[in-house]
mmCIF file of C-alpha atoms in Angstrom:
data_model
loop_
_atom_site.group_PDB
_atom_site.id
_atom_site.type_symbol
_atom_site.label_atom_id
_atom_site.label_comp_id
_atom_site.label_asym_id
_atom_site.label_seq_id
_atom_site.Cartn_x
_atom_site.Cartn_y
_atom_site.Cartn_z
ATOM 1 C CA GLY A 1 4.167 -35.375 -42.576
ATOM 2 C CA GLU A 2 5.752 -38.230 -42.525
ATOM 3 C CA SER A 3 9.721 -37.962 -42.608
ATOM 4 C CA VAL A 4 12.902 -39.544 -42.394
ATOM 5 C CA GLY A 5 14.654 -39.282 -38.923
ATOM 6 C CA LEU A 6 17.777 -40.550 -37.023
ATOM 7 C CA HIS A 7 18.635 -42.205 -33.626
ATOM 8 C CA LEU A 8 21.629 -40.465 -32.768
ATOM 9 C CA PRO A 9 22.749 -36.554 -33.798
ATOM 10 C CA THR A 10 26.468 -37.874 -33.095
ATOM 11 C CA LEU A 11 28.361 -40.819 -33.026
ATOM 12 C CA SER A 12 32.283 -40.871 -31.800
ATOM 13 C CA VAL A 13 34.132 -44.104 -32.605
ATOM 14 C CA GLN A 14 37.893 -44.955 -32.023
ATOM 15 C CA GLU A 15 39.693 -45.342 -35.563
ATOM 16 C CA GLY A 16 39.972 -48.973 -36.769
ATOM 17 C CA ASP A 17 36.682 -49.413 -35.242
ATOM 18 C CA ASN A 18 33.351 -50.321 -36.988
ATOM 19 C CA SER A 19 30.366 -47.738 -37.140
ATOM 20 C CA ILE A 20 27.009 -48.092 -37.072
ATOM 21 C CA ILE A 21 24.848 -45.284 -38.342
ATOM 22 C CA ASN A 22 21.112 -45.512 -38.001
ATOM 23 C CA CYS A 23 17.615 -44.439 -39.678
ATOM 24 C CA ALA A 24 14.172 -44.517 -39.150
ATOM 25 C CA TYR A 25 11.767 -43.938 -42.075
ATOM 26 C CA SER A 26 7.942 -43.585 -41.702
ATOM 27 C CA ASN A 27 6.936 -43.994 -45.473
ATOM 28 C CA SER A 28 6.066 -47.625 -45.974
ATOM 29 C CA ALA A 29 5.506 -46.743 -49.563
ATOM 30 C CA SER A 30 8.973 -45.800 -50.302
ATOM 31 C CA ASP A 31 10.989 -48.408 -52.266
ATOM 32 C CA TYR A 32 14.451 -46.771 -52.568
ATOM 33 C CA PHE A 33 17.167 -45.250 -49.977
ATOM 34 C CA ILE A 34 20.463 -43.662 -50.275
ATOM 35 C CA TRP A 35 22.858 -42.753 -47.994
ATOM 36 C CA TYR A 36 24.944 -39.508 -48.180
ATOM 37 C CA LYS A 37 28.153 -38.277 -46.634
ATOM 38 C CA GLN A 38 28.796 -34.474 -46.184
ATOM 39 C CA GLU A 39 31.996 -33.115 -45.179
ATOM 40 C CA SER A 40 32.410 -29.650 -43.896
ATOM 41 C CA GLY A 41 32.092 -26.640 -46.485
ATOM 42 C CA LYS A 42 31.239 -29.775 -49.550
ATOM 43 C CA GLY A 43 27.924 -30.623 -50.865
ATOM 44 C CA PRO A 44 26.779 -34.205 -49.802
ATOM 45 C CA GLN A 45 28.377 -37.052 -51.521
ATOM 46 C CA PHE A 46 26.600 -40.360 -52.561
ATOM 47 C CA ILE A 47 27.689 -43.598 -50.839
ATOM 48 C CA ILE A 48 25.387 -46.395 -51.410
ATOM 49 C CA ASP A 49 21.945 -47.093 -52.290
ATOM 50 C CA ILE A 50 19.333 -49.855 -51.768
ATOM 51 C CA ARG A 51 16.266 -50.553 -53.200
ATOM 52 C CA SER A 52 13.251 -52.041 -51.135
ATOM 53 C CA ASN A 53 13.546 -55.900 -52.719
ATOM 54 C CA MET A 54 16.922 -56.125 -51.050
ATOM 55 C CA ASP A 55 18.037 -56.531 -47.473
ATOM 56 C CA LYS A 56 21.582 -55.925 -47.580
ATOM 57 C CA ARG A 57 24.153 -54.172 -50.243
ATOM 58 C CA GLN A 58 27.923 -53.828 -49.364
ATOM 59 C CA GLY A 59 30.162 -51.487 -50.956
ATOM 60 C CA GLN A 60 33.887 -50.811 -50.760
ATOM 61 C CA ARG A 61 33.952 -50.946 -46.548
ATOM 62 C CA VAL A 62 30.377 -49.722 -46.367
ATOM 63 C CA THR A 63 27.061 -51.650 -45.845
ATOM 64 C CA VAL A 64 23.574 -50.897 -46.097
ATOM 65 C CA LEU A 65 20.937 -52.831 -44.139
ATOM 66 C CA LEU A 66 17.134 -52.720 -44.564
ATOM 67 C CA ASN A 67 14.622 -54.028 -42.272
ATOM 68 C CA LYS A 68 11.360 -53.337 -44.007
ATOM 69 C CA THR A 69 9.388 -54.568 -41.150
ATOM 70 C CA VAL A 70 10.387 -51.866 -38.731
ATOM 71 C CA LYS A 71 11.310 -49.305 -41.407
ATOM 72 C CA HIS A 72 14.888 -48.861 -40.432
ATOM 73 C CA LEU A 73 18.157 -48.323 -42.454
ATOM 74 C CA SER A 74 21.440 -48.553 -41.047
ATOM 75 C CA LEU A 75 24.649 -48.038 -42.589
ATOM 76 C CA GLN A 76 27.992 -49.809 -41.352
ATOM 77 C CA ILE A 77 31.318 -48.791 -41.969
ATOM 78 C CA ALA A 78 33.989 -51.009 -41.469
ATOM 79 C CA ALA A 79 37.567 -50.341 -40.034
ATOM 80 C CA THR A 80 36.317 -46.702 -39.261
ATOM 81 C CA GLN A 81 38.883 -43.879 -40.498
ATOM 82 C CA PRO A 82 39.616 -40.327 -39.680
ATOM 83 C CA GLY A 83 38.654 -39.520 -43.328
ATOM 84 C CA ASP A 84 35.108 -41.020 -42.600
ATOM 85 C CA SER A 85 34.362 -37.897 -40.227
ATOM 86 C CA ALA A 86 31.448 -36.527 -41.338
ATOM 87 C CA VAL A 87 27.926 -35.839 -41.156
ATOM 88 C CA TYR A 88 25.786 -38.524 -42.815
ATOM 89 C CA PHE A 89 22.646 -38.611 -44.348
ATOM 90 C CA CYS A 90 19.521 -40.980 -44.879
ATOM 91 C CA ALA A 91 16.955 -40.261 -47.702
ATOM 92 C CA GLU A 92 14.231 -41.838 -49.217
ATOM 93 C CA ASN A 93 12.494 -41.552 -52.530
ATOM 94 C CA PHE A 94 9.288 -40.382 -51.685
ATOM 95 C CA PRO A 95 6.703 -40.161 -53.431
ATOM 96 C CA ARG A 96 7.253 -42.956 -55.850
ATOM 97 C CA ASN A 97 7.452 -42.184 -59.207
ATOM 98 C CA THR A 98 9.231 -39.231 -58.842
ATOM 99 C CA ASP A 99 12.932 -38.814 -58.469
ATOM 100 C CA LYS A 100 12.178 -36.741 -55.195
ATOM 101 C CA LEU A 101 14.081 -37.760 -51.834
ATOM 102 C CA ILE A 102 13.180 -36.619 -48.394
ATOM 103 C CA PHE A 103 16.394 -36.296 -46.270
ATOM 104 C CA GLY A 104 16.950 -37.026 -42.517
ATOM 105 C CA THR A 105 18.558 -34.674 -40.306
ATOM 106 C CA GLY A 106 21.991 -36.181 -40.097
ATOM 107 C CA THR A 107 24.214 -37.906 -37.761
ATOM 108 C CA ARG A 108 27.726 -36.541 -37.287
ATOM 109 C CA LEU A 109 30.471 -39.046 -37.354
ATOM 110 C CA GLN A 110 33.902 -38.099 -35.284
ATOM 111 C CA VAL A 111 36.569 -40.704 -35.830
ATOM 112 C CA PHE A 112 38.867 -40.332 -32.604
ATOM 113 C CA PRO A 113 42.864 -41.508 -32.995
ATOM 114 C CA GLY B 1 33.461 -36.381 -66.116
ATOM 115 C CA ALA B 2 32.218 -33.000 -64.700
ATOM 116 C CA GLY B 3 30.290 -32.722 -61.520
ATOM 117 C CA VAL B 4 27.458 -30.692 -60.798
ATOM 118 C CA SER B 5 28.938 -26.939 -60.342
ATOM 119 C CA GLN B 6 27.539 -24.033 -58.847
ATOM 120 C CA SER B 7 28.471 -20.001 -58.586
ATOM 121 C CA PRO B 8 29.128 -18.105 -56.881
ATOM 122 C CA SER B 9 30.717 -19.944 -53.892
ATOM 123 C CA ASN B 10 29.850 -17.486 -51.414
ATOM 124 C CA LYS B 11 27.654 -14.651 -51.414
ATOM 125 C CA VAL B 12 27.391 -11.909 -48.995
ATOM 126 C CA THR B 13 24.422 -9.291 -49.593
ATOM 127 C CA GLU B 14 22.480 -6.627 -47.896
ATOM 128 C CA LYS B 15 18.777 -7.274 -46.363
ATOM 129 C CA GLY B 16 16.291 -6.142 -49.419
ATOM 130 C CA LYS B 17 18.878 -6.929 -52.047
ATOM 131 C CA ASP B 18 17.848 -9.770 -54.774
ATOM 132 C CA VAL B 19 20.503 -12.404 -55.718
ATOM 133 C CA GLU B 20 20.540 -15.013 -58.109
ATOM 134 C CA LEU B 21 22.485 -18.386 -57.645
ATOM 135 C CA ARG B 22 23.631 -20.479 -60.520
ATOM 136 C CA CYS B 23 23.619 -24.309 -61.244
ATOM 137 C CA ASP B 24 25.129 -26.287 -63.897
ATOM 138 C CA PRO B 25 23.793 -29.683 -63.982
ATOM 139 C CA ILE B 26 25.516 -33.003 -64.812
ATOM 140 C CA SER B 27 25.551 -33.231 -68.864
ATOM 141 C CA GLY B 28 22.385 -35.542 -69.674
ATOM 142 C CA HIS B 29 20.477 -35.375 -66.174
ATOM 143 C CA THR B 30 16.904 -34.579 -66.651
ATOM 144 C CA ALA B 31 16.313 -34.004 -63.223
ATOM 145 C CA LEU B 32 17.258 -30.993 -61.292
ATOM 146 C CA TYR B 33 16.992 -29.927 -57.726
ATOM 147 C CA TRP B 34 17.400 -27.173 -55.459
ATOM 148 C CA TYR B 35 17.990 -27.338 -51.492
ATOM 149 C CA ARG B 36 18.554 -25.095 -48.365
ATOM 150 C CA GLN B 37 20.542 -25.884 -45.420
ATOM 151 C CA SER B 38 21.136 -24.132 -42.401
ATOM 152 C CA LEU B 39 23.901 -24.360 -40.426
ATOM 153 C CA GLY B 40 24.130 -27.975 -38.734
ATOM 154 C CA GLN B 41 20.833 -28.604 -40.301
ATOM 155 C CA GLY B 42 18.944 -31.199 -43.045
ATOM 156 C CA LEU B 43 18.448 -30.473 -46.613
ATOM 157 C CA GLU B 44 15.556 -28.903 -46.933
ATOM 158 C CA PHE B 45 13.808 -29.268 -50.394
ATOM 159 C CA LEU B 46 12.985 -26.048 -52.440
ATOM 160 C CA ILE B 47 12.115 -26.776 -56.142
ATOM 161 C CA TYR B 48 12.318 -29.887 -58.319
ATOM 162 C CA PHE B 49 12.700 -29.487 -62.512
ATOM 163 C CA GLN B 50 11.969 -32.939 -64.263
ATOM 164 C CA GLY B 51 12.604 -32.601 -68.353
ATOM 165 C CA ASN B 52 9.879 -30.495 -69.677
ATOM 166 C CA SER B 53 7.052 -31.251 -67.087
ATOM 167 C CA ALA B 54 5.553 -28.285 -64.836
ATOM 168 C CA PRO B 55 8.465 -27.880 -61.939
ATOM 169 C CA ASP B 56 7.349 -28.825 -58.391
ATOM 170 C CA LYS B 57 7.428 -25.778 -56.353
ATOM 171 C CA SER B 58 6.127 -26.854 -53.398
ATOM 172 C CA GLY B 59 9.230 -26.565 -51.124
ATOM 173 C CA LEU B 60 9.739 -22.755 -51.723
ATOM 174 C CA PRO B 61 9.250 -20.963 -48.319
ATOM 175 C CA SER B 62 7.809 -17.613 -49.835
ATOM 176 C CA ASP B 63 7.115 -15.783 -53.042
ATOM 177 C CA ARG B 64 10.271 -14.211 -52.979
ATOM 178 C CA PHE B 65 11.906 -17.591 -54.061
ATOM 179 C CA SER B 66 11.700 -18.606 -57.607
ATOM 180 C CA ALA B 67 13.745 -20.439 -60.095
ATOM 181 C CA GLU B 68 14.035 -21.179 -63.787
ATOM 182 C CA ARG B 69 15.732 -23.762 -65.565
ATOM 183 C CA THR B 70 16.708 -22.877 -69.119
ATOM 184 C CA GLY B 71 17.288 -25.080 -72.074
ATOM 185 C CA GLY B 72 16.807 -28.014 -69.834
ATOM 186 C CA SER B 73 20.241 -27.858 -68.381
ATOM 187 C CA VAL B 74 21.312 -24.595 -66.497
ATOM 188 C CA SER B 75 19.283 -23.370 -63.289
ATOM 189 C CA THR B 76 19.212 -20.003 -61.628
ATOM 190 C CA LEU B 77 17.301 -19.817 -58.140
ATOM 191 C CA THR B 78 16.522 -16.184 -57.594
ATOM 192 C CA ILE B 79 15.492 -14.660 -53.924
ATOM 193 C CA GLN B 80 14.295 -11.202 -53.799
ATOM 194 C CA ARG B 81 14.380 -8.874 -51.176
ATOM 195 C CA THR B 82 16.605 -11.119 -49.076
ATOM 196 C CA GLN B 83 16.042 -11.512 -45.551
ATOM 197 C CA GLN B 84 18.338 -12.595 -42.591
ATOM 198 C CA GLU B 85 16.821 -15.836 -42.547
ATOM 199 C CA ASP B 86 17.501 -16.363 -45.762
ATOM 200 C CA SER B 87 21.296 -16.990 -44.712
ATOM 201 C CA ALA B 88 21.882 -20.430 -45.525
ATOM 202 C CA VAL B 89 23.932 -22.832 -47.997
ATOM 203 C CA TYR B 90 21.941 -23.233 -51.150
ATOM 204 C CA LEU B 91 22.552 -26.899 -52.866
ATOM 205 C CA CYS B 92 21.897 -28.037 -56.207
ATOM 206 C CA ALA B 93 21.606 -31.660 -57.154
ATOM 207 C CA SER B 94 20.676 -32.944 -60.531
ATOM 208 C CA SER B 95 19.943 -37.032 -61.355
ATOM 209 C CA ARG B 96 18.957 -39.526 -64.076
ATOM 210 C CA ASP B 97 18.407 -42.588 -62.446
ATOM 211 C CA GLY B 98 17.101 -41.490 -58.946
ATOM 212 C CA ARG B 99 20.912 -41.168 -57.710
ATOM 213 C CA GLN B 100 21.172 -37.137 -56.886
ATOM 214 C CA TYR B 101 24.791 -35.788 -57.389
ATOM 215 C CA PHE B 102 24.933 -32.757 -55.572
ATOM 216 C CA GLY B 103 27.286 -29.222 -56.391
ATOM 217 C CA PRO B 104 29.182 -28.059 -53.281
ATOM 218 C CA GLY B 105 26.603 -25.432 -52.772
ATOM 219 C CA THR B 106 26.756 -21.302 -52.593
ATOM 220 C CA ARG B 107 26.904 -19.758 -49.036
ATOM 221 C CA LEU B 108 24.468 -16.940 -48.895
ATOM 222 C CA THR B 109 24.907 -14.245 -46.633
ATOM 223 C CA VAL B 110 22.420 -11.795 -45.572
ATOM 224 C CA THR B 111 23.629 -8.921 -43.666
#
């Protein structure tokens, strides 16, 4: 069935560099997207969300970009820090008019000093 | 304020035994979700409660799995006659505005 997926299972970056984590979704009717961060042994933690009426949303050191034309979502982390090392999941709200989320398989971000 | 809590944090059980996992959602959150996460994998949806509506059980993998939500708050996920393939982390989340907040999970090991 339709699903959310990720291009890269593992991303390694040097401390201080910017990170970009990508996600492709296939439910064109989805109108709400979320990025979660999951550290080892913990539950997923909300990072940032975006609705389909926006192309970009910024938080503290993070930016989410939404390209509805190609059904692509990305998470940008500025000045990546060791504490950013975790698995990152994108999720889409589907079906609409519910609170259900479909999660991608996750990308592991490794930050090297 | 208090987040989503789950208990126990770890559970080791013998194959064939029943287990109960508990979730305390954030106060005031009307929606509650259960997910399963196998090692190194993504989140597998199990069941979803929304207010007083009938739960969405479409993700439950077999009839050995069931869940209840009493009084619109605490939820219990029950797995009967556990199998080794049930070993995973079971995550609970609650939401009010679509943004789901997760608990720390219960790590279940079936020996």
